[in-house]
Amino acid sequence: AKMTFHVATRRVDAHSSRAVCKNAEIALDTDLAGNPEAFNPAELLLAALSACMVKGIERVAPILKFQLRGVEVVVDGVRQDVPPKMESIRYEIIVDTDESEQRLALLHENVKKYGTVFNTVAPGTDLAGTLRRK
């Protein structure tokens, strides 16, 4: 059976909207002037990509018996104006671990191969990054 996802977004006012999913909600910057109190759509895409990477690590770590103390993901995107799109995304995954360089490379391959958001974004964007030890 295929997994399905459902998110409902409602405009609050000219400055923000709220997206609701399950028992969670998130403030969205839908203000044309920008809203520093919320993620704008491009930042939300980058956050989804970073969350996908962390979740992928959580999924494969037990399978690979990969020992880690923590994970941090830093993502930077560059937007082109015409047509509007993310032309490039660069990421750095920082893993606090004592595992070998070979095991770090294996973990990175798994993140790239099995990430839903990663594999959705990758074909239309210059997406590249590194996974390194903290």
PDB file of C-alpha atoms in Angstrom:
ATOM      1  CA  ALA A   1       0.000   0.000   0.000  1.00  0.00           C
ATOM      2  CA  LYS A   2       1.206   3.500  -0.804  1.00  0.00           C
ATOM      3  CA  MET A   3       1.751   6.059   1.929  1.00  0.00           C
ATOM      4  CA  THR A   4      -0.406   9.145   1.669  1.00  0.00           C
ATOM      5  CA  PHE A   5       0.046  12.556   3.232  1.00  0.00           C
ATOM      6  CA  HIS A   6      -2.414  15.343   3.975  1.00  0.00           C
ATOM      7  CA  VAL A   7      -1.725  18.967   4.890  1.00  0.00           C
ATOM      8  CA  ALA A   8      -4.311  21.775   5.045  1.00  0.00           C
ATOM      9  CA  THR A   9      -3.190  25.410   4.921  1.00  0.00           C
ATOM     10  CA  ARG A  10      -5.336  28.381   5.912  1.00  0.00           C
ATOM     11  CA  ARG A  11      -4.559  32.064   5.395  1.00  0.00           C
ATOM     12  CA  VAL A  12      -4.552  33.844   8.761  1.00  0.00           C
ATOM     13  CA  ASP A  13      -4.022  37.377   7.423  1.00  0.00           C
ATOM     14  CA  ALA A  14      -1.817  39.253   4.948  1.00  0.00           C
ATOM     15  CA  HIS A  15       1.255  38.241   6.953  1.00  0.00           C
ATOM     16  CA  SER A  16       0.879  34.547   7.630  1.00  0.00           C
ATOM     17  CA  SER A  17      -0.898  31.267   7.104  1.00  0.00           C
ATOM     18  CA  ARG A  18      -1.077  28.079   9.173  1.00  0.00           C
ATOM     19  CA  ALA A  19      -0.490  24.587   7.884  1.00  0.00           C
ATOM     20  CA  VAL A  20      -2.055  21.742   9.856  1.00  0.00           C
ATOM     21  CA  CYS A  21      -1.139  18.070   9.700  1.00  0.00           C
ATOM     22  CA  LYS A  22      -2.119  15.387  12.201  1.00  0.00           C
ATOM     23  CA  ASN A  23      -1.913  17.087  15.641  1.00  0.00           C
ATOM     24  CA  ALA A  24       0.738  19.577  14.521  1.00  0.00           C
ATOM     25  CA  GLU A  25       0.677  23.016  12.985  1.00  0.00           C
ATOM     26  CA  ILE A  26       3.283  25.361  11.595  1.00  0.00           C
ATOM     27  CA  ALA A  27       3.253  29.099  10.928  1.00  0.00           C
ATOM     28  CA  LEU A  28       4.000  29.965   7.309  1.00  0.00           C
ATOM     29  CA  ASP A  29       5.409  33.226   5.949  1.00  0.00           C
ATOM     30  CA  THR A  30       2.977  34.130   3.167  1.00  0.00           C
ATOM     31  CA  ASP A  31       3.577  37.898   3.479  1.00  0.00           C
ATOM     32  CA  LEU A  32       4.865  39.520   0.271  1.00  0.00           C
ATOM     33  CA  ALA A  33       7.146  41.683   2.439  1.00  0.00           C
ATOM     34  CA  GLY A  34       8.373  38.657   4.391  1.00  0.00           C
ATOM     35  CA  ASN A  35       7.636  37.534   7.937  1.00  0.00           C
ATOM     36  CA  PRO A  36      10.632  36.814  10.200  1.00  0.00           C
ATOM     37  CA  GLU A  37       8.400  34.801  12.576  1.00  0.00           C
ATOM     38  CA  ALA A  38       7.743  31.994  10.079  1.00  0.00           C
ATOM     39  CA  PHE A  39       9.253  29.831   7.335  1.00  0.00           C
ATOM     40  CA  ASN A  40       8.577  31.060   3.786  1.00  0.00           C
ATOM     41  CA  PRO A  41       7.790  28.411   1.140  1.00  0.00           C
ATOM     42  CA  ALA A  42      11.430  28.122  -0.031  1.00  0.00           C
ATOM     43  CA  GLU A  43      12.690  27.786   3.560  1.00  0.00           C
ATOM     44  CA  LEU A  44       9.984  25.211   4.212  1.00  0.00           C
ATOM     45  CA  LEU A  45      11.246  23.192   1.229  1.00  0.00           C
ATOM     46  CA  LEU A  46      14.785  23.309   2.641  1.00  0.00           C
ATOM     47  CA  ALA A  47      13.468  22.336   6.092  1.00  0.00           C
ATOM     48  CA  ALA A  48      11.567  19.405   4.541  1.00  0.00           C
ATOM     49  CA  LEU A  49      14.752  18.301   2.774  1.00  0.00           C
ATOM     50  CA  SER A  50      16.795  18.509   5.991  1.00  0.00           C
ATOM     51  CA  ALA A  51      14.096  16.645   7.955  1.00  0.00           C
ATOM     52  CA  CYS A  52      14.090  13.976   5.237  1.00  0.00           C
ATOM     53  CA  MET A  53      17.836  13.513   5.698  1.00  0.00           C
ATOM     54  CA  VAL A  54      17.594  13.223   9.494  1.00  0.00           C
ATOM     55  CA  LYS A  55      14.638  10.826   9.240  1.00  0.00           C
ATOM     56  CA  GLY A  56      16.558   8.750   6.693  1.00  0.00           C
ATOM     57  CA  ILE A  57      19.465   8.476   9.128  1.00  0.00           C
ATOM     58  CA  GLU A  58      17.058   7.472  11.926  1.00  0.00           C
ATOM     59  CA  ARG A  59      15.621   4.783   9.627  1.00  0.00           C
ATOM     60  CA  VAL A  60      18.899   3.217   8.467  1.00  0.00           C
ATOM     61  CA  ALA A  61      21.038   3.606  11.603  1.00  0.00           C
ATOM     62  CA  PRO A  62      19.514   0.545  13.362  1.00  0.00           C
ATOM     63  CA  ILE A  63      19.705  -1.537  10.145  1.00  0.00           C
ATOM     64  CA  LEU A  64      23.381  -0.632   9.613  1.00  0.00           C
ATOM     65  CA  LYS A  65      24.024  -0.825  13.384  1.00  0.00           C
ATOM     66  CA  PHE A  66      25.435   2.695  12.969  1.00  0.00           C
ATOM     67  CA  GLN A  67      26.247   4.316  16.312  1.00  0.00           C
ATOM     68  CA  LEU A  68      25.710   8.067  16.597  1.00  0.00           C
ATOM     69  CA  ARG A  69      25.242  10.676  19.294  1.00  0.00           C
ATOM     70  CA  GLY A  70      23.667  13.374  17.152  1.00  0.00           C
ATOM     71  CA  VAL A  71      22.973  14.737  13.678  1.00  0.00           C
ATOM     72  CA  GLU A  72      22.852  18.292  12.327  1.00  0.00           C
ATOM     73  CA  VAL A  73      21.911  19.297   8.782  1.00  0.00           C
ATOM     74  CA  VAL A  74      22.684  22.706   7.264  1.00  0.00           C
ATOM     75  CA  VAL A  75      20.996  23.513   3.939  1.00  0.00           C
ATOM     76  CA  ASP A  76      21.455  26.539   1.653  1.00  0.00           C
ATOM     77  CA  GLY A  77      19.385  27.209  -1.442  1.00  0.00           C
ATOM     78  CA  VAL A  78      19.832  29.660  -4.325  1.00  0.00           C
ATOM     79  CA  ARG A  79      16.681  30.854  -6.087  1.00  0.00           C
ATOM     80  CA  GLN A  80      16.637  31.873  -9.728  1.00  0.00           C
ATOM     81  CA  ASP A  81      14.099  34.504 -10.813  1.00  0.00           C
ATOM     82  CA  VAL A  82      13.020  33.383 -14.300  1.00  0.00           C
ATOM     83  CA  PRO A  83      11.437  30.936 -14.135  1.00  0.00           C
ATOM     84  CA  PRO A  84      11.266  31.054 -10.324  1.00  0.00           C
ATOM     85  CA  LYS A  85      12.819  27.881  -8.892  1.00  0.00           C
ATOM     86  CA  MET A  86      15.566  26.631  -6.624  1.00  0.00           C
ATOM     87  CA  GLU A  87      18.493  26.485  -9.034  1.00  0.00           C
ATOM     88  CA  SER A  88      20.836  24.925  -6.503  1.00  0.00           C
ATOM     89  CA  ILE A  89      20.778  23.449  -3.027  1.00  0.00           C
ATOM     90  CA  ARG A  90      23.885  22.649  -1.006  1.00  0.00           C
ATOM     91  CA  TYR A  91      23.802  20.659   2.219  1.00  0.00           C
ATOM     92  CA  GLU A  92      26.127  19.501   4.952  1.00  0.00           C
ATOM     93  CA  ILE A  93      25.159  16.618   7.217  1.00  0.00           C
ATOM     94  CA  ILE A  94      27.240  16.585  10.396  1.00  0.00           C
ATOM     95  CA  VAL A  95      27.157  13.322  12.351  1.00  0.00           C
ATOM     96  CA  ASP A  96      28.521  12.986  15.873  1.00  0.00           C
ATOM     97  CA  THR A  97      29.944   9.467  15.705  1.00  0.00           C
ATOM     98  CA  ASP A  98      33.040   7.311  16.104  1.00  0.00           C
ATOM     99  CA  GLU A  99      32.188   5.243  12.986  1.00  0.00           C
ATOM    100  CA  SER A 100      34.762   4.918  10.159  1.00  0.00           C
ATOM    101  CA  GLU A 101      34.922   7.143   7.052  1.00  0.00           C
ATOM    102  CA  GLN A 102      33.696   4.157   5.008  1.00  0.00           C
ATOM    103  CA  ARG A 103      30.638   3.808   7.281  1.00  0.00           C
ATOM    104  CA  LEU A 104      29.982   7.571   7.005  1.00  0.00           C
ATOM    105  CA  ALA A 105      30.036   7.230   3.200  1.00  0.00           C
ATOM    106  CA  LEU A 106      27.608   4.287   3.428  1.00  0.00           C
ATOM    107  CA  LEU A 107      25.275   6.339   5.612  1.00  0.00           C
ATOM    108  CA  HIS A 108      25.372   9.215   3.087  1.00  0.00           C
ATOM    109  CA  GLU A 109      24.580   6.846   0.199  1.00  0.00           C
ATOM    110  CA  ASN A 110      21.557   5.541   2.112  1.00  0.00           C
ATOM    111  CA  VAL A 111      20.325   9.099   2.800  1.00  0.00           C
ATOM    112  CA  LYS A 112      20.560   9.920  -0.931  1.00  0.00           C
ATOM    113  CA  LYS A 113      19.050   6.639  -2.128  1.00  0.00           C
ATOM    114  CA  TYR A 114      16.045   6.297   0.174  1.00  0.00           C
ATOM    115  CA  GLY A 115      14.934   9.873   0.963  1.00  0.00           C
ATOM    116  CA  THR A 116      11.457  10.687  -0.353  1.00  0.00           C
ATOM    117  CA  VAL A 117      11.912  14.464  -0.345  1.00  0.00           C
ATOM    118  CA  PHE A 118      15.545  14.130  -1.458  1.00  0.00           C
ATOM    119  CA  ASN A 119      14.511  12.065  -4.492  1.00  0.00           C
ATOM    120  CA  THR A 120      11.650  14.460  -5.287  1.00  0.00           C
ATOM    121  CA  VAL A 121      13.859  17.560  -5.228  1.00  0.00           C
ATOM    122  CA  ALA A 122      17.007  16.071  -6.818  1.00  0.00           C
ATOM    123  CA  PRO A 123      15.845  15.676 -10.459  1.00  0.00           C
ATOM    124  CA  GLY A 124      14.810  19.335 -10.824  1.00  0.00           C
ATOM    125  CA  THR A 125      17.600  20.970  -8.834  1.00  0.00           C
ATOM    126  CA  ASP A 126      21.389  21.058  -8.695  1.00  0.00           C
ATOM    127  CA  LEU A 127      21.432  19.226  -5.350  1.00  0.00           C
ATOM    128  CA  ALA A 128      24.763  18.306  -3.784  1.00  0.00           C
ATOM    129  CA  GLY A 129      26.358  18.047  -0.380  1.00  0.00           C
ATOM    130  CA  THR A 130      28.538  16.249   2.070  1.00  0.00           C
ATOM    131  CA  LEU A 131      28.213  14.097   5.144  1.00  0.00           C
ATOM    132  CA  ARG A 132      31.027  14.521   7.673  1.00  0.00           C
ATOM    133  CA  ARG A 133      31.973  13.726  11.210  1.00  0.00           C
ATOM    134  CA  LYS A 134      31.376  16.350  13.909  1.00  0.00           C
TER     135      LYS A 134
END
